[in-house]
PDB file of C-alpha atoms and ligand atoms in Angstrom:
ATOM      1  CA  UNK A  24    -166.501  15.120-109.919  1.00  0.00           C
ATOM      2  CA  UNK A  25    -163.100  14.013-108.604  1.00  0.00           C
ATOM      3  CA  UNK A  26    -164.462  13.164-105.018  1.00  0.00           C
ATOM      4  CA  UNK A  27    -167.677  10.766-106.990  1.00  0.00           C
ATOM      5  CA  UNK A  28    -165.434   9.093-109.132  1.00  0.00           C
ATOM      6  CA  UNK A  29    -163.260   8.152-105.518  1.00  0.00           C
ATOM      7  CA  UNK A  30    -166.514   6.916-104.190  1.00  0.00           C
ATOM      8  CA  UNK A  31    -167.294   5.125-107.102  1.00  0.00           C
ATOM      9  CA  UNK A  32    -163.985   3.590-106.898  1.00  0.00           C
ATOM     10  CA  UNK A  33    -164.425   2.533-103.467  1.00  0.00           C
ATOM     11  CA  UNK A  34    -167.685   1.360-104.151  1.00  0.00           C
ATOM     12  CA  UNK A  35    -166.289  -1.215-106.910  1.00  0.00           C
ATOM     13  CA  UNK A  36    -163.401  -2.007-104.728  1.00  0.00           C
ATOM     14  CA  UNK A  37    -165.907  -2.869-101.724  1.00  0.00           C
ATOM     15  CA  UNK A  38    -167.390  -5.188-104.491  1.00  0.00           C
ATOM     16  CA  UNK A  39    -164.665  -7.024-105.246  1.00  0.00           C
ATOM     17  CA  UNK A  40    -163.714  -7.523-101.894  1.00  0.00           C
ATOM     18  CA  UNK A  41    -167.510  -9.150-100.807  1.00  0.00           C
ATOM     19  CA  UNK A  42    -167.201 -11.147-104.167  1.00  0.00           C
ATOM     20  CA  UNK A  43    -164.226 -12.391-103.017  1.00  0.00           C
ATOM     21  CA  UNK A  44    -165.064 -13.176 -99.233  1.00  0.00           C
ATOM     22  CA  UNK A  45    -168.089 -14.775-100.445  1.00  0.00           C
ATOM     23  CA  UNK A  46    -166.006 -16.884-102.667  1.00  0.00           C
ATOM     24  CA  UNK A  47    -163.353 -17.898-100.023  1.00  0.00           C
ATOM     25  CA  UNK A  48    -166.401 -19.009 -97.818  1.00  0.00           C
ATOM     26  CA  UNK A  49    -168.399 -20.638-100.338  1.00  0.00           C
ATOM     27  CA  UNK A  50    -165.434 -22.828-101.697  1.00  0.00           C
ATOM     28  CA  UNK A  51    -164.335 -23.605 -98.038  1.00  0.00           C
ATOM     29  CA  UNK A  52    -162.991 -27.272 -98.489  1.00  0.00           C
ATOM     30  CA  UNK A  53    -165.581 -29.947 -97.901  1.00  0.00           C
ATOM     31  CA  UNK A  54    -164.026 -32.738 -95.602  1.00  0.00           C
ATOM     32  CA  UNK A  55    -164.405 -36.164 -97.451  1.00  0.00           C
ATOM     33  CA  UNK A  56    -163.921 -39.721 -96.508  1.00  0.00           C
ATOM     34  CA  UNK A  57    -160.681 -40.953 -96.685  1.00  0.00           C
ATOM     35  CA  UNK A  58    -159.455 -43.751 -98.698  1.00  0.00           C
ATOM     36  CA  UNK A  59    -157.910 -46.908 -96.909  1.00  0.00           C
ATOM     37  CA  UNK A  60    -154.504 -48.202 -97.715  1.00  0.00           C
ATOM     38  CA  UNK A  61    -155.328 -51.765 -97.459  1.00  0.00           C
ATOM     39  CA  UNK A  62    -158.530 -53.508 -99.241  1.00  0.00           C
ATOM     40  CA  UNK A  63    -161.579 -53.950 -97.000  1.00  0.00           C
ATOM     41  CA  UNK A  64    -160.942 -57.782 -96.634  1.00  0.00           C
ATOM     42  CA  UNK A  65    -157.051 -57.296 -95.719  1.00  0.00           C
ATOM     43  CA  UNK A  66    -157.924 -57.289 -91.776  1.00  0.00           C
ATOM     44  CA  UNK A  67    -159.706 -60.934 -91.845  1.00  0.00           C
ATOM     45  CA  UNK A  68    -159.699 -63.191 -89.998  1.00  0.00           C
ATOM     46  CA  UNK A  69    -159.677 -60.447 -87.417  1.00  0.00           C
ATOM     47  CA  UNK A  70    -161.834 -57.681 -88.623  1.00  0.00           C
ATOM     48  CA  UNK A  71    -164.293 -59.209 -91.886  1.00  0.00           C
ATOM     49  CA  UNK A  72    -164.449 -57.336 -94.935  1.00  0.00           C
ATOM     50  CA  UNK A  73    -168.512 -56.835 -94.102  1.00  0.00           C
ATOM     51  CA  UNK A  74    -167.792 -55.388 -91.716  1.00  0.00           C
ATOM     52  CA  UNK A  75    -164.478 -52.866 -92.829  1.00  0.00           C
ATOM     53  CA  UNK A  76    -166.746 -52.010 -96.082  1.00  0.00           C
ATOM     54  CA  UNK A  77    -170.419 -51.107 -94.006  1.00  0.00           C
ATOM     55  CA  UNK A  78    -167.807 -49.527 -91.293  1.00  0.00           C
ATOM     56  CA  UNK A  79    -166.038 -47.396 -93.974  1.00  0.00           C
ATOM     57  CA  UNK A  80    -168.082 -46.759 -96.571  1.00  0.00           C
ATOM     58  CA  UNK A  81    -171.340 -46.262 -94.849  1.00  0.00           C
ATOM     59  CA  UNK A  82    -170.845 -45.323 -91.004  1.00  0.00           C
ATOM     60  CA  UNK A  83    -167.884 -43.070 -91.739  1.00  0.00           C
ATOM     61  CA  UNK A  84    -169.306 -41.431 -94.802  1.00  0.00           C
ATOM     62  CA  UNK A  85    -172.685 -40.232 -93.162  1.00  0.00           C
ATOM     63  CA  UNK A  86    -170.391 -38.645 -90.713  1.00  0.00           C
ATOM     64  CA  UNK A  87    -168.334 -37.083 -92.830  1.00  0.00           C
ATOM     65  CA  UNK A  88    -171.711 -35.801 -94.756  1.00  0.00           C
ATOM     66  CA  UNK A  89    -173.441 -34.637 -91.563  1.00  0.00           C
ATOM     67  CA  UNK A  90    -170.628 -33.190 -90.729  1.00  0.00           C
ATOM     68  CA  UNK A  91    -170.779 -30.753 -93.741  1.00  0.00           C
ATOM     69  CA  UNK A  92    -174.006 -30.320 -93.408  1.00  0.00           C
ATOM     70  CA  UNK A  93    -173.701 -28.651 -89.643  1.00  0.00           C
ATOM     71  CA  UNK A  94    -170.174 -26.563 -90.756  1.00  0.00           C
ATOM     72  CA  UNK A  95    -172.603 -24.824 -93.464  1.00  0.00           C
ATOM     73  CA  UNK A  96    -175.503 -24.245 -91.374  1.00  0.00           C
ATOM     74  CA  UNK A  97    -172.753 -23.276 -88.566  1.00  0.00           C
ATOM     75  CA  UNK A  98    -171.256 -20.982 -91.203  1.00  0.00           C
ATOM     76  CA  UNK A  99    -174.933 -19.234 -92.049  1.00  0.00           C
ATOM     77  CA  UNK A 100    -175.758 -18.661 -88.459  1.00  0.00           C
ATOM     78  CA  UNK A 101    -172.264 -17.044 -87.807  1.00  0.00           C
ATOM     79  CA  UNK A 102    -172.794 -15.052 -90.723  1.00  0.00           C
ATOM     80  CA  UNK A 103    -176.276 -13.823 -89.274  1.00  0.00           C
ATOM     81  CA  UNK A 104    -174.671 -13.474 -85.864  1.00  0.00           C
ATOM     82  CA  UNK A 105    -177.364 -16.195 -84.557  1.00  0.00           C
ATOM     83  CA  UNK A 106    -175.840 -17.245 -81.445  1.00  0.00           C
ATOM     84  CA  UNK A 107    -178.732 -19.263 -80.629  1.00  0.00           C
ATOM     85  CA  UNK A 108    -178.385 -21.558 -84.021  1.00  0.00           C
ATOM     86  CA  UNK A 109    -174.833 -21.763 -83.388  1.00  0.00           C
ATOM     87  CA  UNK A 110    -175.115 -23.349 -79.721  1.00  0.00           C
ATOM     88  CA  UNK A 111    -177.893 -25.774 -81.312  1.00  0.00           C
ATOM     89  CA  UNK A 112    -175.642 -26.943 -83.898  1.00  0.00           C
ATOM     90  CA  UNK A 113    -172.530 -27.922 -81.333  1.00  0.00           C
ATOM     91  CA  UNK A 114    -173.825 -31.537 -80.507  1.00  0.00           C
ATOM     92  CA  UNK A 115    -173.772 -31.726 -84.305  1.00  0.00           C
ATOM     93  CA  UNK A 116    -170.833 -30.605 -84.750  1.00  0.00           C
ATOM     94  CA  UNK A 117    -169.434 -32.609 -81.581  1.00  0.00           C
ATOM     95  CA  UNK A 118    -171.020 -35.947 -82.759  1.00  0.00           C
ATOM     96  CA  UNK A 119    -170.147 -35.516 -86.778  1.00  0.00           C
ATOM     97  CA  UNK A 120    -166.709 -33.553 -86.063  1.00  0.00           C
ATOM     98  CA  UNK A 121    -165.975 -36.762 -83.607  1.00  0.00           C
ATOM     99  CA  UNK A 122    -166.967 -39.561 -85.920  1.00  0.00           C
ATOM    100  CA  UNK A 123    -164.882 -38.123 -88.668  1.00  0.00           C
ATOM    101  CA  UNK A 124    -161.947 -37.233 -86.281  1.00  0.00           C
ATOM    102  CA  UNK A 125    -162.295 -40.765 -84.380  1.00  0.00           C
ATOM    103  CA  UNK A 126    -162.463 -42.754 -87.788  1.00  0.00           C
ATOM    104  CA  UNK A 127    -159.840 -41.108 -89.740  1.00  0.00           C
ATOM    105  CA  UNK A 128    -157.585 -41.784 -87.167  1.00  0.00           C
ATOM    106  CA  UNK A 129    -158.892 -45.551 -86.560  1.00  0.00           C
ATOM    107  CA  UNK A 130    -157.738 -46.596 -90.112  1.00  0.00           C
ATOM    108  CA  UNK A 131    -154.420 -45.462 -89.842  1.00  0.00           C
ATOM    109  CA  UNK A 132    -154.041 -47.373 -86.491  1.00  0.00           C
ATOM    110  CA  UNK A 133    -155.089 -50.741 -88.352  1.00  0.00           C
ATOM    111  CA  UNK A 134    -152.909 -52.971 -90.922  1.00  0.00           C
ATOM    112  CA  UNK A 135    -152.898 -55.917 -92.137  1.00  0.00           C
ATOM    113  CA  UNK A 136    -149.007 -56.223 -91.231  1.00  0.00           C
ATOM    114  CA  UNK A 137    -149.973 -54.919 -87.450  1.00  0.00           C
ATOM    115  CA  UNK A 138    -149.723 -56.887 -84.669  1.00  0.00           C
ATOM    116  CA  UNK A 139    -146.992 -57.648 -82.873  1.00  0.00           C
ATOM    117  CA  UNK A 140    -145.597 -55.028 -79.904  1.00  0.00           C
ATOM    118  CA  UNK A 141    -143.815 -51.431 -80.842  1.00  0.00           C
ATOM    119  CA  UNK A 142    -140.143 -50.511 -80.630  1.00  0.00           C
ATOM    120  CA  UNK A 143    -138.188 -47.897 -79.997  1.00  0.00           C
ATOM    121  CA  UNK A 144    -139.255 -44.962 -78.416  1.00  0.00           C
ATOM    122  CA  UNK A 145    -142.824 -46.053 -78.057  1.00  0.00           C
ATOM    123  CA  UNK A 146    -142.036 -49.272 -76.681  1.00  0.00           C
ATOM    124  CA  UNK A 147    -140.016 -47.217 -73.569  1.00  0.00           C
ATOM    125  CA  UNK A 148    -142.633 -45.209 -72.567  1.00  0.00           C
ATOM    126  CA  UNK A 149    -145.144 -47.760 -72.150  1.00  0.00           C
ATOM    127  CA  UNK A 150    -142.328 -49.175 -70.271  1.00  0.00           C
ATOM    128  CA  UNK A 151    -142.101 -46.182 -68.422  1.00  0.00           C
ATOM    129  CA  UNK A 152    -145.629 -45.475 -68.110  1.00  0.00           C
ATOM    130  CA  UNK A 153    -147.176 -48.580 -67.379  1.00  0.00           C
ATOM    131  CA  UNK A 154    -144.682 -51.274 -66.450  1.00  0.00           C
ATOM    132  CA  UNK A 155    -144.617 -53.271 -69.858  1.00  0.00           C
ATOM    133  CA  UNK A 156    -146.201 -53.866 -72.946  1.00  0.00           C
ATOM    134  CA  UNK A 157    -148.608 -56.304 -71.106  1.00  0.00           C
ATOM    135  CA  UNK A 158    -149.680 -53.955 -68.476  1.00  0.00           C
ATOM    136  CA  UNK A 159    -150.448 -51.186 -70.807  1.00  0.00           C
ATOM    137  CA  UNK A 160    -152.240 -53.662 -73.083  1.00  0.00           C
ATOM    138  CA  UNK A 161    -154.257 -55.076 -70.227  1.00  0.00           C
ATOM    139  CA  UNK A 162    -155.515 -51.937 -68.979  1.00  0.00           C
ATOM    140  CA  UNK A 163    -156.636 -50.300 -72.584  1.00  0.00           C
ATOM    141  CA  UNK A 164    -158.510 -53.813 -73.253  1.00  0.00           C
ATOM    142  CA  UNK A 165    -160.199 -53.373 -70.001  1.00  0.00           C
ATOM    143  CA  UNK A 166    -160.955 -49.613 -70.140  1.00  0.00           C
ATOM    144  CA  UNK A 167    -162.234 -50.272 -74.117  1.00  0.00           C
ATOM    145  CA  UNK A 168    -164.382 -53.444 -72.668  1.00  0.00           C
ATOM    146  CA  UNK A 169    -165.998 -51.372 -70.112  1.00  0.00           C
ATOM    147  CA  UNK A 170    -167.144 -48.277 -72.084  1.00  0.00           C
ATOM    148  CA  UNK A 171    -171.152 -48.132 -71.606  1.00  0.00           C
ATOM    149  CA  UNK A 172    -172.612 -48.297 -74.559  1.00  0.00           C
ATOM    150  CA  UNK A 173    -171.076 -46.577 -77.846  1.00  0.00           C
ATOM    151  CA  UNK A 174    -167.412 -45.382 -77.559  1.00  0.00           C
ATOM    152  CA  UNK A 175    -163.643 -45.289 -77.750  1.00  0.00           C
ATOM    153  CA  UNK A 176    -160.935 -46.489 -75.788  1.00  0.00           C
ATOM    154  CA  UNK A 177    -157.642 -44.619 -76.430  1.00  0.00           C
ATOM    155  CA  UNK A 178    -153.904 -44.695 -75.508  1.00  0.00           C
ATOM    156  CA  UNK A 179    -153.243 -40.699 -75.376  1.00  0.00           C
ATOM    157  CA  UNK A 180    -150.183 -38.416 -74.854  1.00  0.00           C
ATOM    158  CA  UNK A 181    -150.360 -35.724 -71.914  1.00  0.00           C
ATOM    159  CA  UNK A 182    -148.294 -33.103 -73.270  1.00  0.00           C
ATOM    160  CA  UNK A 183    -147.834 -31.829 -70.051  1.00  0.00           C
ATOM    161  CA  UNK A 184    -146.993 -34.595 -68.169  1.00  0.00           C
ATOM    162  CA  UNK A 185    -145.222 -36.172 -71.536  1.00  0.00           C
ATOM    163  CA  UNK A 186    -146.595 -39.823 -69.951  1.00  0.00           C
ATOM    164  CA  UNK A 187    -149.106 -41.783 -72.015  1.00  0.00           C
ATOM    165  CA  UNK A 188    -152.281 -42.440 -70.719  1.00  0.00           C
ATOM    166  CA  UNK A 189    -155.483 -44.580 -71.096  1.00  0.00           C
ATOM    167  CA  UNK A 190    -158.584 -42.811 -71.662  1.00  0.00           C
ATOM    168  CA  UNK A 191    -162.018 -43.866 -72.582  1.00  0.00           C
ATOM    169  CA  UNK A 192    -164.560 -41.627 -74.821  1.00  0.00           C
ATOM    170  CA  UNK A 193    -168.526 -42.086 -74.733  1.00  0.00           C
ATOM    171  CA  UNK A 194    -170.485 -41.917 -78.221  1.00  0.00           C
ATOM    172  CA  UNK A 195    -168.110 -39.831 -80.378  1.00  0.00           C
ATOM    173  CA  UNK A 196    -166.369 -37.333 -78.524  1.00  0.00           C
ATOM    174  CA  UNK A 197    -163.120 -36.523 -79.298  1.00  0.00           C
ATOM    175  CA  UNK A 198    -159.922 -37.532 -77.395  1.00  0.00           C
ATOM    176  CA  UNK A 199    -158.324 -34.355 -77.766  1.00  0.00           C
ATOM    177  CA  UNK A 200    -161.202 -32.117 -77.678  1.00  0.00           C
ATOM    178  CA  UNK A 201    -162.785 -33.286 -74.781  1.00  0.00           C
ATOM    179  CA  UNK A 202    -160.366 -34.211 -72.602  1.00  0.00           C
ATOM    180  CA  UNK A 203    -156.567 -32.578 -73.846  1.00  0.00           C
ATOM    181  CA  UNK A 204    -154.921 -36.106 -74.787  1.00  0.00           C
ATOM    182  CA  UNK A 205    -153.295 -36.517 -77.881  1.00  0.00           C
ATOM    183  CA  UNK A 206    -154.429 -39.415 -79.726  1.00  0.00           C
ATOM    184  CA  UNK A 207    -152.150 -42.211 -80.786  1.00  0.00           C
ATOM    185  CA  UNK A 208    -154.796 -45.053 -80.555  1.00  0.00           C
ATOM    186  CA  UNK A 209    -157.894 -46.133 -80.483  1.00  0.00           C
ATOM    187  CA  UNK A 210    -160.392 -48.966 -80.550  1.00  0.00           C
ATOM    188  CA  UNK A 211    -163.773 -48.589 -81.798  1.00  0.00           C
ATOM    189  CA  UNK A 212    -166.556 -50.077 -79.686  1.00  0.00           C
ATOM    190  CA  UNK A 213    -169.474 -49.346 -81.379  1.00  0.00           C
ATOM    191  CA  UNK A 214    -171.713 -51.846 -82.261  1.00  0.00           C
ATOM    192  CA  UNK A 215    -170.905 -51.450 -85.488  1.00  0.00           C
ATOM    193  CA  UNK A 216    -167.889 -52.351 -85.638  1.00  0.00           C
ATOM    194  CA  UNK A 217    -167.962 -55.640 -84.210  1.00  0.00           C
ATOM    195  CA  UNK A 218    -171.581 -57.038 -83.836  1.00  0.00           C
ATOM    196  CA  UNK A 219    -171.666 -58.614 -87.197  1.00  0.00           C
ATOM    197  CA  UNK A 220    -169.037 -60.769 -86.748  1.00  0.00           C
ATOM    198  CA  UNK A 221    -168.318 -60.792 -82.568  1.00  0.00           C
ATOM    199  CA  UNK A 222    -171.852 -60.527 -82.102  1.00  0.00           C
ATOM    200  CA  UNK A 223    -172.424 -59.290 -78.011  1.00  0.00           C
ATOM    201  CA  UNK A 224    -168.826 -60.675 -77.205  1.00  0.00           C
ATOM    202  CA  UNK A 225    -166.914 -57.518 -77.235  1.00  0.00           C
ATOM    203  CA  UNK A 226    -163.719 -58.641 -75.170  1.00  0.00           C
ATOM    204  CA  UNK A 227    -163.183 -61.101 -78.129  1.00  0.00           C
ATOM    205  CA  UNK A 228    -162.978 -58.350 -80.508  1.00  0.00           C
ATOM    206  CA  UNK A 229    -161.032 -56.054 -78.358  1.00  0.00           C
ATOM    207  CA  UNK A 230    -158.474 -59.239 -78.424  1.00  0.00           C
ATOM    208  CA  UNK A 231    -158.645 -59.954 -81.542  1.00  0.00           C
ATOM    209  CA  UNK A 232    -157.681 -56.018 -82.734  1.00  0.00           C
ATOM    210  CA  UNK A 233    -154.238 -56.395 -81.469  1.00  0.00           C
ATOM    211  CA  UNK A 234    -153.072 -58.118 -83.871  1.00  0.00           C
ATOM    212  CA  UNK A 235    -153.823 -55.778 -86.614  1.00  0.00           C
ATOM    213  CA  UNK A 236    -153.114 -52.796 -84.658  1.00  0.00           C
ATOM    214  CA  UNK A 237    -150.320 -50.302 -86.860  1.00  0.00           C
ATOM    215  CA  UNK A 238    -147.406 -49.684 -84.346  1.00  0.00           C
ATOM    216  CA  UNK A 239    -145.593 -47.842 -87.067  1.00  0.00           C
ATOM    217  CA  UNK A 240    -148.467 -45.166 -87.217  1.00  0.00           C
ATOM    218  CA  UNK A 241    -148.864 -44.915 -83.367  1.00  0.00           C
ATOM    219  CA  UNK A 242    -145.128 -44.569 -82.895  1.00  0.00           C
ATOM    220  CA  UNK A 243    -145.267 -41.534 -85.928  1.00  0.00           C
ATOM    221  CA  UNK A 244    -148.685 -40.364 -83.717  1.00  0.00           C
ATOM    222  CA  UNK A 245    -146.284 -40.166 -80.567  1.00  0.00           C
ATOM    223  CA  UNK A 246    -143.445 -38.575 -82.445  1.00  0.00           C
ATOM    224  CA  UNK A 247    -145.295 -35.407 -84.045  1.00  0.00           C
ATOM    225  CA  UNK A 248    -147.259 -35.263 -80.432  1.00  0.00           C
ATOM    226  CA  UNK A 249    -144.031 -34.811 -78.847  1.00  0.00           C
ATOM    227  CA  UNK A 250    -143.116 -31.843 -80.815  1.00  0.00           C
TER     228      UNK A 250
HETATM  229 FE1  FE2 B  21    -167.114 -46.680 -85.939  1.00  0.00          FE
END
């Protein structure tokens, strides 16, 4: 009688224990679309409000939802032990993942009080790493410009070199997971987030974006990267 009454114990333990693993995965935090600190019109005349709102509220947000659509069917095919489902999701995951990392990171980059060049710390190592704050500006416009297509262009920290460096991303890949740089800026070169108002001119865009670009947040970026 004893040795049931253990099993039954462990039974109802075992229980508990699936109820609440079941739990932990089925309230595993949903990512959602950020909120901007500035109003959608607070870029113009450099970025249009059209533009920030269809970028933000629209492009962003299917990304975000896509992207919680592939985590749970990622999460029931590693349940099921489905490698198969789990390498067909990755480009999902890659694409969605990307967008969300990409965009969350784009509106911190961007204020209406941006512009101007960095100081400080930041400001030397562009010295450093690319002559001045012209040179490194030059070659980021240029790399962004010449993306094929949909993309990024970034200004990145190598960890292991500690130098910044100027990388460029095609569709939605991820600085950082697809090629190790840390990301401290980017510029958008989608379509979408310039045709309605650049039309096909992307270089004017790419010019225009430096004056709303956030050095305070890429000189924060640089700072926790350096840690
Ligand atoms: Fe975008």
């Amino acid at each position: 009688a004893n040795m049931l009454c253990k099993v039954r114990q462990m039974r109802s333990c075992a229980s508990i224990l699936n109820q609440t693993v079941s739990w932990k995965v089925g309230s595993r935090q949903k990512h959602t679309l950020p909120d901007l600190t500035y109003d959608y019109g607070a870029l113009e005349p450099h970025i249009c409000a059209e533009i920030m709102q269809l970028h933000h509220s629209k492009h962003h947000a299917t990304y975000v939802n896509n992207l919680n659509v592939t985590e749970e069917k990622y999460q029931e095919a590693l349940a099921k032990g489905d490698v198969t489902a789990q390498v067909t999701l990755q480009p999902a995951l890659k694409f969605n993942g990307g967008g969300h990392i990409n965009h969350t990171i784009f509106w911190t980059n961007l204020s209406p009080n941006g512009g101007g060049e960095p100081q400080g710390e930041l400001m030397e190592a562009i010295k450093r790493d690319f002559g001045s704050f012209q040179k490194m500006q030059e070659k980021l416009s240029a790399a962004t410009v010449a993306v094929q297509g949909s993309g990024w262009g970034w200004l990145g920290y190598d960890k292991e070199s500690g130098r910044l460096r100027v990388a460029a991303c095609a569709n939605q890949d991820p600085l950082q997971g697809t090629t190790g740089l840390i990301p401290l800026l980017g510029i958008d070169v989608w379509e979408h987030a310039y045709y309605l108002q650049y039309k096909n001119v992307r270089p004017d865009y790419v010019k225009a974006i430096w004056n709303v670009v956030n050095w305070e947040n890429v000189s924060e970026r640089l700072q926790i990267a350096k840690k």
